[in-house]
Amino acid sequence: NPAPRGPRASGGHHDLVQRSLVLFSVGVVLALVLNLLQIQRNVTLFPDEVIATIFSSAWWVPPCCGTAAAVVGLLYPCIDSHLGEPHKFKREWASVMRCIAVFVGINHASAKLDFANNVQLSLTLAALSLGLWWTFDRSRSGLGLGITIAFLATLITQFLVYNGVYQYTSPDFLYIRSWLPCIFFSGGVTVGNIGRQLAMGVPEKPHSD
Amino acid sequence: MTLTERLREKISQAFYSHGLLCASYPVPIVLFTGLCILACCYPLLKLPLPGTGPVEFATPVKDYAPPPADPDHRPGEPSERPEWYVGAPVAYIQQIFVKTSVSPWHKNLLAVDVFRSPLARAFQLVEEIRNHVLRDSSGTRSLEEVCLQVTDLLPGLRKLRNLLPEHGCLLLSPGNFWQNDRERFHADPDIIGTIHQHEPKTLQTSATLKDLLFGVPGKYSGVSLYRKRRMVSYTITLVFQRYHAKFLGSLRARLMLLHPSPNCSLRAESLVHVHFKEEIGIAELIPLVTTYIILFAYIYFSTRKIDMVKSKWGLALAAVVTVLSSLLMSVGLCTLFGLTPTLNGGEIFPYLVVVIGFENVLVLTKSVVSTPVDLEVKLRIAQGLSSESWSIMKNMATELGIILIGYFTLVPAIQEFCLFAVVGLVSDFFLQMLFFTTVLSIDIRRMELADLNKRLPPEACLPPAKPVGRPARYERQLAARPSTPHTITLQPSSFRNLRLPKRLRVVYFLARTRLAQRLIMAGTVVWIGILVYTDPAGLRTYLAAQVTEQSPLGEGPLASMPVPSGVLPASHPDPAFSIFPPDAPRLPENQTLPGQQPEPVGPGESIQDGPVPEVTWGPEDEELWRELSFRHWPTLFSYYNVTLAKRYISLLPVIPVTLRLNPREALEGRHPQDGRSAWSPRGPAPPGLREAAGPLGPGGAPVPGDVTLYKVPAWAPSADGSIWSLELQGGLFVVGRSSGRLEVWDAIEGELCCSSEVSSSGITALVFLDKRVVAARLNGSLDFFSLETQALFSPLQFRGTPGRGSSPSSLQSGSDTVACRLTHTVPCAHQKPITALKAAAGRLVTGSQDHTLRVFRLEDSCCLFTLQGHSGAITSVYVDQTMVLASGGQDGAICLWDMLTGSRVSHMFAHRGDVTSLTCTASCVISSGLDDLISIWDRSTGIKLYSIQQDLGCGASLGVISDNLLVTGGQGCVSFWDLNYGDLLQTVYLGKNSEAQPARQILVLDNAAIVCNFGSELSLVYVPSVLEKLD
């Protein structure tokens, strides 16, 4: 969509770098925090020496997540503009924050709640992720992109676990936990939400916390 | 669609009228809402605070058994047991709560005396507990078997290594400060310093070492120099691995028997189980903090959209208050209807806020402020409400729907969350409609007033000197919102001047007087003062030292001996009667005896200083541990790398122990630095004592026929200290004085042969056997002397000679020929004064107030055994040539020991109250006790054969003439008993008018003569007939 980007065409490149940096840091922070949640419950097992490090997670996880977040967060507004249907639903930072909070809540639930079985857990999380999308996104492009991301990310993690980089306790969906796609989906939606908000370039752009 | 539209219209109308109502009566509605909030939040008071606070559950002690590890959860049956109450607890904690006081209190006692000897009793108590053994049909069980065995402390706690037990029972008492070593305690000049050396200087909420060892909160312990109430309390904390009801019961019964608490009304009915929540580690804290950061970002971004109102901050605050109090109301209502929150409140709180959200509030504000400005406030509110009514209702219905879906996930945690969210949403709606709308209307009204103000000529209310920055800000405000028609830019200074003169005046007043700065300064000064005062190395110790020095102890409140004048000390049948300056061994029981003399008081000490602190037990003592920091137990267990997170411990009902100490005991426990002159000789002794000294010597002398009284002139000036002990053999007798001086006197000539002054500690007991003299001193040390004479005097020769056997010729008398030489010293044979001292068969046996006996070899003073088995001070000891040792204690027990192996042969509970004297024949043990019973026991089996009830107050005197003949003292008479059958053989009356005088002491001489001390007389009774008959 050229309309919002038009007046800022001169600083477009600079803006892109800034946005990707913000998205990258958001991804890193979220990865660290969510990893802590998972590790508390021994959902994810990293090799022993990794546990001993400060963030109790492999060094490569946060950068990967950051990069992924940057890519997804840039991809969303890009696809929006290509499809020619700018995202207008609840475009405000409060909504974005709410979205992030719900995303963290979903992760929290996946890590901390005791479910009767994995199917129930996965179904609940799937419902929650869809609810997240419906509450904060409601766009076809967002849904499509989220599903694509979830699919790709699941493939990648299957590949990683297959090669023994790390592993999940009690895997029930090939090598991973069946709720992982849901997490990826809601993560994609959340990061996309942030990316869109950043891309809107609201006149009163908040300083990132 | 018509239905929807009709509904829409209805809703909008309802909202319109509601808006009118709110705007018309703002104050009553706000008040009403406030009351509603408070009413709904009221049940929250019963809830435990969220966080890691422990949860309690009480079960009755009766029929208690640990809950099964695998509870069969029947879903339909609601159980009153909490979910965590499964399996055995980590530990059972038994606190023995000791309250001690020194009473009566004398004004000459020091502040240190309040707690020094009470704390010293902890050692004794710990020993009693450690030695407690349960014997029943299933065998014996000792503490070691049931207690929680701990291993190493965590490596990081090196400095606590000496203070907390390792590799053994987890038993904590204040004695741990001195490594459970009585000597260390007695040698410690600064108890408070030792206790406080590990206290953190700064404020700390978690359990400190002092709290851990004392087991009571600091303010209750009473270990302080400035406490008005002179009572010291502490607990001995025992940690058990298993629940052994019989053992615990016997321990409780025994401790309560030994140290009865008369006015104790503790019920001791329930065990309290305390469950500790998971502790929040950094790994959990980070996500939590993140969620809160997100929450605040959300609140920030939401409220910054509130615009075009009079007070942005006020409305933002109102919005936040709306959401928060709706959450509180939700929790309160849920609790009211019986749902107890199980989720971690802190964790789900941000999510709840996010779910409930600020959207409605924002929408409301936006719609109200966008109504035409020129309308009346009421109408504006009503219009704004009704125009957004449909979207608000729709929004709410959607959220309710989503939450309802969540409710059908059938996951308990999610269901609970949804329940809270639903109730929260409803109450949020309620608050929005009543509270927020009203606040909004007030705000709008204020804005209109401001509008009116604005129309006034601005210069009319401008302050004369206009600040320079003002116009710039004004311009910027204008520039910021050039296009919005509703922006009202006003001149804040003029407005405030008009509206708030009072507030300003207050502010100006504060500014003029600099009240705030002065308050802060004063606070800082007080704080620094407190810091300096509480600093262990600082002012406090200095003050304590000052107080200690000031106290005038030298005047000798306790100079007089507790010996009634003219009589021999009761209940010591042997010539080596030793006078203990404190009659400590018979304290609590003694006081209950009728006819017992009150504590002898000197002339200057009859005035007591302050009221006697009465040891009382109330219901508040039952659960004193509640006053402890809730981190107390987790801290203790964490030292041993045991976590209590998500586990529970069971607290057994506390065992009350009351210890009353008399001032004498308090004095005796003193460290030299506490009060130097405590036991030094202090002037001439009371006259009664001097007279008493006269008959003392010959009292034991084997002088048949006429009783010769030697008044020894040298004794009169008793600047050397009063006589505490005396022992006699042949023509010599040895005197131990309170000044620590040992004197050897010639009994015939009445001359001082030699003396020795090795130590200044008073001699409490003496043994004089062959050429050896052993002196036991007040500080627990033993001195071995040998008497060097040119010619040996033979005790055998003396014994066999009837009449004046100890002729002076058999002994090279003369002051130059007898010399006493210190051969050995055992510096700390006992930690407390030695109360009994006997020697036979080359062994020396000491019994002490520290509950132990020690066996020494006489020739080289080598300690062979330490015998532990009594739970009270030792009062009497018997030892004979067959190496059999019998001991009686304040606990009423008699122990028989094998002196060759140091093992206990048998243990009998003989008397209620102290065992006062003890003697043996070849086949039986004869004991007398404070209960006026004389009991005869079989020596080999320890079975009681029979007992003889004596008259009141004369049960203590007994003597054995032969293996079959026992003599006891009575009221003015002596009785002879046949030991084999327990028959009374004969009663000999000693005087005509002596019915009132009991025979206090009986001394059996070798030639079948008996010396009785009764009243102020000595009587000699020959028993040849009985002897012949028995032979």
Short mmCIF file of C-alpha atoms in Angstrom, two decimals, chain B residues 201-550:
data_model
loop_
_atom_site.label_atom_id
_atom_site.label_comp_id
_atom_site.label_asym_id
_atom_site.label_seq_id
_atom_site.Cartn_x
_atom_site.Cartn_y
_atom_site.Cartn_z
CA LYS B 201 22.91 -5.40 61.00
CA THR B 202 20.35 -4.27 58.53
CA LEU B 203 16.69 -5.00 58.56
CA GLN B 204 16.00 -8.52 57.51
CA THR B 205 12.73 -10.32 57.33
CA SER B 206 13.89 -13.87 56.96
CA ALA B 207 14.74 -16.02 59.92
CA THR B 208 17.99 -15.18 61.61
CA LEU B 209 20.19 -17.60 63.43
CA LYS B 210 19.01 -16.32 66.77
CA ASP B 211 15.44 -16.97 65.83
CA LEU B 212 16.32 -20.42 64.59
CA LEU B 213 18.08 -21.45 67.76
CA PHE B 214 15.78 -19.74 70.20
CA GLY B 215 12.71 -20.81 68.32
CA VAL B 216 10.80 -17.82 69.58
CA PRO B 217 10.67 -14.39 68.06
CA GLY B 218 13.36 -12.11 69.34
CA LYS B 219 11.12 -9.93 71.41
CA TYR B 220 9.77 -12.91 73.32
CA SER B 221 13.08 -14.41 74.24
CA GLY B 222 13.76 -11.92 77.00
CA VAL B 223 17.48 -12.18 76.49
CA SER B 224 18.13 -8.54 76.88
CA LEU B 225 19.69 -6.35 79.44
CA TYR B 226 16.90 -3.87 79.50
CA ARG B 227 13.87 -6.01 79.83
CA LYS B 228 11.52 -5.09 82.62
CA ARG B 229 9.92 -8.47 82.63
CA ARG B 230 12.53 -10.83 83.94
CA MET B 231 11.44 -13.90 82.14
CA VAL B 232 13.45 -15.77 79.60
CA SER B 233 11.80 -18.02 77.12
CA TYR B 234 13.28 -20.16 74.45
CA THR B 235 12.44 -23.36 72.78
CA ILE B 236 14.30 -26.50 72.16
CA THR B 237 13.37 -27.60 68.72
CA LEU B 238 13.38 -31.27 67.94
CA VAL B 239 12.81 -32.50 64.44
CA PHE B 240 11.48 -35.98 64.02
CA GLN B 241 11.56 -38.12 60.99
CA ARG B 242 8.69 -40.34 61.96
CA TYR B 243 5.71 -39.94 64.16
CA HIS B 244 6.14 -42.26 67.09
CA ALA B 245 3.24 -41.49 69.33
CA LYS B 246 4.50 -43.45 72.32
CA PHE B 247 7.91 -41.92 72.26
CA LEU B 248 6.54 -38.44 71.92
CA GLY B 249 4.04 -39.11 74.64
CA SER B 250 6.67 -40.39 77.00
CA LEU B 251 8.95 -37.48 76.25
CA ARG B 252 6.15 -35.06 76.90
CA ALA B 253 5.13 -36.79 80.10
CA ARG B 254 8.67 -36.95 81.34
CA LEU B 255 9.49 -33.34 80.67
CA MET B 256 6.27 -32.19 82.21
CA LEU B 257 6.94 -34.33 85.22
CA LEU B 258 10.45 -33.10 85.67
CA HIS B 259 9.62 -29.51 85.11
CA PRO B 260 6.00 -29.10 85.97
CA SER B 261 4.16 -26.05 84.85
CA PRO B 262 1.50 -25.62 87.48
CA ASN B 263 -0.72 -23.05 85.93
CA CYS B 264 -0.44 -24.30 82.43
CA SER B 265 -3.62 -24.55 80.49
CA LEU B 266 -2.28 -25.52 77.11
CA ARG B 267 -4.55 -28.02 75.53
CA ALA B 268 -2.12 -29.59 73.13
CA GLU B 269 -4.85 -31.04 71.04
CA SER B 270 -3.94 -30.51 67.49
CA LEU B 271 -1.16 -31.04 65.09
CA VAL B 272 -0.76 -28.25 62.64
CA HIS B 273 0.42 -29.08 59.18
CA VAL B 274 2.02 -26.28 57.31
CA HIS B 275 2.33 -26.47 53.58
CA PHE B 276 4.80 -24.30 51.82
CA LYS B 277 4.25 -23.06 48.34
CA GLU B 278 6.70 -23.26 45.58
CA GLU B 279 9.31 -20.67 45.97
CA ILE B 280 9.63 -18.22 43.19
CA GLY B 281 12.97 -18.51 41.57
CA ILE B 282 14.51 -16.21 39.04
CA ALA B 283 13.36 -18.51 36.27
CA GLU B 284 9.76 -17.94 37.26
CA LEU B 285 10.21 -14.35 38.13
CA ILE B 286 11.31 -13.31 34.67
CA PRO B 287 8.15 -14.43 32.87
CA LEU B 288 6.08 -12.95 35.66
CA VAL B 289 7.85 -9.63 35.41
CA THR B 290 7.46 -9.73 31.65
CA THR B 291 3.75 -10.20 31.89
CA TYR B 292 3.54 -7.30 34.27
CA ILE B 293 5.60 -5.12 31.97
CA ILE B 294 3.25 -5.99 29.15
CA LEU B 295 0.32 -5.22 31.40
CA PHE B 296 1.66 -1.80 32.27
CA ALA B 297 2.40 -1.10 28.63
CA TYR B 298 -1.17 -2.05 27.88
CA ILE B 299 -2.52 0.21 30.59
CA TYR B 300 -0.29 3.01 29.42
CA PHE B 301 -1.28 2.75 25.80
CA SER B 302 -4.91 2.46 26.73
CA THR B 303 -5.15 5.38 29.07
CA ARG B 304 -3.13 7.73 26.94
CA LYS B 305 -5.98 7.65 24.51
CA ILE B 306 -8.20 9.37 27.02
CA ASP B 307 -8.28 12.85 25.71
CA MET B 308 -10.19 16.03 25.71
CA VAL B 309 -11.15 15.81 29.31
CA LYS B 310 -10.40 18.03 32.24
CA SER B 311 -8.07 15.73 34.10
CA LYS B 312 -6.44 13.05 32.03
CA TRP B 313 -4.71 11.52 34.99
CA GLY B 314 -7.82 11.49 37.07
CA LEU B 315 -9.77 9.62 34.46
CA ALA B 316 -6.94 7.22 33.78
CA LEU B 317 -6.81 6.51 37.48
CA ALA B 318 -10.56 6.00 37.52
CA ALA B 319 -10.25 3.53 34.67
CA VAL B 320 -7.54 1.55 36.41
CA VAL B 321 -9.52 1.62 39.65
CA THR B 322 -12.53 0.32 37.78
CA VAL B 323 -10.69 -2.66 36.40
CA LEU B 324 -8.77 -3.49 39.54
CA SER B 325 -11.70 -3.24 41.87
CA SER B 326 -13.81 -5.30 39.54
CA LEU B 327 -11.16 -8.01 39.78
CA LEU B 328 -11.11 -7.75 43.55
CA MET B 329 -14.87 -7.90 43.60
CA SER B 330 -14.75 -10.95 41.41
CA VAL B 331 -12.41 -12.78 43.74
CA GLY B 332 -14.40 -11.63 46.73
CA LEU B 333 -17.69 -12.80 45.28
CA CYS B 334 -16.26 -16.13 44.26
CA THR B 335 -14.94 -16.63 47.75
CA LEU B 336 -18.27 -15.66 49.19
CA PHE B 337 -19.93 -18.40 47.21
CA GLY B 338 -17.50 -20.99 48.37
CA LEU B 339 -14.92 -21.09 45.62
CA THR B 340 -11.45 -20.93 47.03
CA PRO B 341 -8.90 -19.69 44.58
CA THR B 342 -6.22 -22.24 43.92
CA LEU B 343 -4.46 -20.44 41.13
CA ASN B 344 -1.54 -18.26 41.83
CA GLY B 345 -3.17 -14.87 41.99
CA GLY B 346 -0.07 -12.98 41.02
CA GLU B 347 0.35 -15.03 37.90
CA ILE B 348 -3.12 -14.85 36.48
CA PHE B 349 -3.78 -11.28 37.46
CA PRO B 350 -2.27 -9.67 34.34
CA TYR B 351 -4.18 -12.03 32.11
CA LEU B 352 -7.40 -11.24 33.86
CA VAL B 353 -6.82 -7.53 33.43
CA VAL B 354 -6.03 -8.04 29.78
CA VAL B 355 -9.12 -10.13 29.24
CA ILE B 356 -11.41 -7.66 30.95
CA GLY B 357 -9.70 -4.79 29.29
CA PHE B 358 -10.11 -1.06 29.14
CA GLU B 359 -11.89 -0.98 25.82
CA ASN B 360 -15.32 -0.14 27.14
CA VAL B 361 -14.01 2.64 29.28
CA LEU B 362 -12.19 4.18 26.37
CA VAL B 363 -15.12 3.87 24.07
CA LEU B 364 -17.35 5.49 26.65
CA THR B 365 -15.03 8.39 27.15
CA LYS B 366 -14.59 8.92 23.47
CA SER B 367 -18.29 8.93 22.78
CA VAL B 368 -19.08 11.26 25.65
CA VAL B 369 -16.45 13.82 24.79
CA SER B 370 -17.51 13.83 21.18
CA THR B 371 -21.01 14.98 22.00
CA PRO B 372 -21.73 18.66 21.36
CA VAL B 373 -20.08 20.85 23.95
CA ASP B 374 -22.87 23.28 24.32
CA LEU B 375 -25.26 20.68 25.67
CA GLU B 376 -25.96 20.27 29.32
CA VAL B 377 -23.62 17.89 31.11
CA LYS B 378 -26.42 15.46 31.94
CA LEU B 379 -27.50 15.28 28.34
CA ARG B 380 -23.99 14.89 27.07
CA ILE B 381 -23.40 11.92 29.30
CA ALA B 382 -26.72 10.37 28.42
CA GLN B 383 -26.19 10.84 24.70
CA GLY B 384 -22.67 9.51 24.82
CA LEU B 385 -23.79 6.45 26.70
CA SER B 386 -26.70 5.65 24.49
CA SER B 387 -24.77 6.07 21.27
CA GLU B 388 -22.20 3.51 22.30
CA SER B 389 -24.61 1.26 24.17
CA TRP B 390 -24.94 -1.21 21.36
CA SER B 391 -21.24 -1.68 20.82
CA ILE B 392 -20.63 -2.00 24.51
CA MET B 393 -23.26 -4.67 24.87
CA LYS B 394 -22.02 -6.50 21.79
CA ASN B 395 -18.48 -6.40 23.03
CA MET B 396 -19.46 -7.73 26.37
CA ALA B 397 -21.53 -10.52 24.89
CA THR B 398 -18.62 -11.54 22.69
CA GLU B 399 -16.22 -11.68 25.56
CA LEU B 400 -18.67 -13.64 27.66
CA GLY B 401 -19.09 -16.04 24.78
CA ILE B 402 -15.37 -16.56 24.41
CA ILE B 403 -14.99 -17.14 28.10
CA LEU B 404 -17.87 -19.55 28.07
CA ILE B 405 -16.08 -21.54 25.39
CA GLY B 406 -13.06 -21.57 27.64
CA TYR B 407 -15.22 -22.95 30.38
CA PHE B 408 -15.95 -26.00 28.29
CA THR B 409 -12.32 -26.99 27.97
CA LEU B 410 -12.96 -28.88 31.23
CA VAL B 411 -9.48 -28.10 32.48
CA PRO B 412 -9.92 -27.09 36.13
CA ALA B 413 -7.40 -24.28 36.01
CA ILE B 414 -8.92 -22.77 32.88
CA GLN B 415 -12.38 -23.17 34.28
CA GLU B 416 -11.41 -21.33 37.41
CA PHE B 417 -9.79 -18.63 35.37
CA CYS B 418 -12.92 -18.31 33.26
CA LEU B 419 -15.11 -18.16 36.30
CA PHE B 420 -13.08 -15.33 37.70
CA ALA B 421 -13.08 -13.63 34.33
CA VAL B 422 -16.87 -13.88 33.97
CA VAL B 423 -17.57 -12.50 37.39
CA GLY B 424 -14.90 -9.90 36.81
CA LEU B 425 -16.45 -8.88 33.51
CA VAL B 426 -19.87 -8.50 35.05
CA SER B 427 -18.63 -6.49 37.96
CA ASP B 428 -16.51 -4.47 35.59
CA PHE B 429 -19.61 -3.62 33.60
CA PHE B 430 -21.37 -2.67 36.79
CA LEU B 431 -18.54 -0.40 37.83
CA GLN B 432 -18.24 1.16 34.39
CA MET B 433 -21.87 2.03 34.37
CA LEU B 434 -22.00 3.41 37.86
CA PHE B 435 -18.54 4.47 38.90
CA PHE B 436 -16.76 5.46 35.75
CA THR B 437 -19.71 7.17 34.15
CA THR B 438 -20.25 9.23 37.25
CA VAL B 439 -16.62 10.19 37.47
CA LEU B 440 -16.75 11.13 33.83
CA SER B 441 -19.75 13.33 34.44
CA ILE B 442 -17.97 15.07 37.29
CA ASP B 443 -15.00 15.62 35.05
CA ILE B 444 -17.10 17.05 32.26
CA ARG B 445 -18.80 19.37 34.70
CA ARG B 446 -15.46 20.62 35.92
CA MET B 447 -14.46 21.24 32.38
CA GLU B 448 -17.53 23.36 31.88
CA LEU B 449 -16.71 25.35 34.94
CA ALA B 450 -13.28 25.85 33.54
CA ASP B 451 -14.91 27.01 30.35
CA LEU B 452 -16.78 29.60 32.30
CA ASN B 453 -13.58 30.70 33.92
CA LYS B 454 -11.98 31.06 30.62
CA ARG B 455 -14.53 33.63 29.63
CA LEU B 456 -13.46 35.84 32.49
CA PRO B 457 -10.93 38.45 31.53
CA PRO B 458 -7.66 36.64 31.89
CA GLU B 459 -5.68 39.55 33.34
CA ALA B 460 -8.13 39.81 36.22
CA CYS B 461 -6.79 36.77 37.91
CA LEU B 462 -3.28 36.61 36.57
CA PRO B 463 -0.57 36.80 39.14
CA PRO B 464 1.42 40.02 38.91
CA ALA B 465 4.73 38.39 38.02
CA LYS B 466 4.19 36.04 35.15
CA PRO B 467 6.73 33.27 34.77
CA VAL B 468 8.68 33.38 31.56
CA GLY B 469 8.01 29.80 30.57
CA ARG B 470 4.31 30.21 30.59
CA PRO B 471 3.65 31.70 27.16
CA ALA B 472 5.81 29.13 25.49
CA ARG B 473 3.83 26.32 26.94
CA TYR B 474 0.66 28.00 26.01
CA GLU B 475 1.77 28.24 22.43
CA ARG B 476 2.83 24.68 22.33
CA GLN B 477 -0.49 23.57 23.58
CA LEU B 478 -2.13 25.53 20.92
CA ALA B 479 0.14 24.11 18.30
CA ALA B 480 -0.38 20.60 19.44
CA ARG B 481 -4.05 20.60 18.80
CA PRO B 482 -4.80 23.24 16.31
CA SER B 483 -7.71 21.58 14.62
CA THR B 484 -9.75 19.88 17.31
CA PRO B 485 -12.79 21.92 18.04
CA HIS B 486 -13.24 20.68 21.57
CA THR B 487 -9.81 21.42 22.86
CA ILE B 488 -10.06 23.77 25.71
CA THR B 489 -6.82 25.45 26.46
CA LEU B 490 -6.92 27.32 29.65
CA GLN B 491 -4.48 29.17 31.76
CA PRO B 492 -3.76 26.80 34.54
CA SER B 493 -2.21 29.32 36.88
CA SER B 494 -5.16 31.65 36.91
CA PHE B 495 -7.52 28.77 37.27
CA ARG B 496 -5.77 27.33 40.21
CA ASN B 497 -5.46 30.65 41.91
CA LEU B 498 -9.16 30.97 41.78
CA ARG B 499 -10.13 27.50 42.69
CA LEU B 500 -7.62 26.22 45.16
CA PRO B 501 -6.46 28.94 47.43
CA LYS B 502 -6.71 26.72 50.49
CA ARG B 503 -4.64 23.94 49.09
CA LEU B 504 -2.10 26.43 47.90
CA ARG B 505 -1.96 28.06 51.25
CA VAL B 506 -1.16 24.75 52.84
CA VAL B 507 1.52 24.11 50.28
CA TYR B 508 2.98 27.54 50.79
CA PHE B 509 2.94 27.03 54.49
CA LEU B 510 4.80 23.76 54.14
CA ALA B 511 7.28 25.37 51.83
CA ARG B 512 7.82 28.32 54.14
CA THR B 513 8.47 26.28 57.23
CA ARG B 514 10.37 23.56 55.37
CA LEU B 515 8.41 21.07 57.38
CA ALA B 516 9.12 18.16 55.10
CA GLN B 517 12.87 18.64 55.19
CA ARG B 518 12.85 18.93 58.92
CA LEU B 519 10.79 15.81 59.33
CA ILE B 520 13.13 13.92 57.07
CA MET B 521 16.10 15.22 58.99
CA ALA B 522 14.62 14.19 62.30
CA GLY B 523 13.78 10.80 60.87
CA THR B 524 17.33 10.38 59.63
CA VAL B 525 18.75 11.29 63.00
CA VAL B 526 16.49 8.78 64.73
CA TRP B 527 17.40 6.15 62.20
CA ILE B 528 21.11 6.71 62.64
CA GLY B 529 20.59 6.58 66.37
CA ILE B 530 18.87 3.25 66.10
CA LEU B 531 21.61 1.95 63.86
CA VAL B 532 24.29 3.00 66.29
CA TYR B 533 22.38 1.60 69.19
CA THR B 534 21.72 -1.77 67.65
CA ASP B 535 25.22 -2.14 66.32
CA PRO B 536 26.68 -5.09 68.21
CA ALA B 537 30.03 -3.39 68.58
CA GLY B 538 28.58 -0.09 69.43
CA LEU B 539 26.80 1.81 72.11
CA ARG B 540 24.74 -1.06 73.39
CA THR B 541 27.58 -3.17 74.61
CA TYR B 542 29.12 -0.14 76.16
CA LEU B 543 25.93 0.56 78.04
CA ALA B 544 25.68 -3.04 79.06
CA ALA B 545 29.18 -2.89 80.46
CA GLN B 546 28.27 0.24 82.35
CA VAL B 547 25.22 -1.36 83.86
CA THR B 548 27.19 -4.39 84.91
CA GLU B 549 29.83 -2.36 86.64
CA GLN B 550 27.40 -0.24 88.51
#
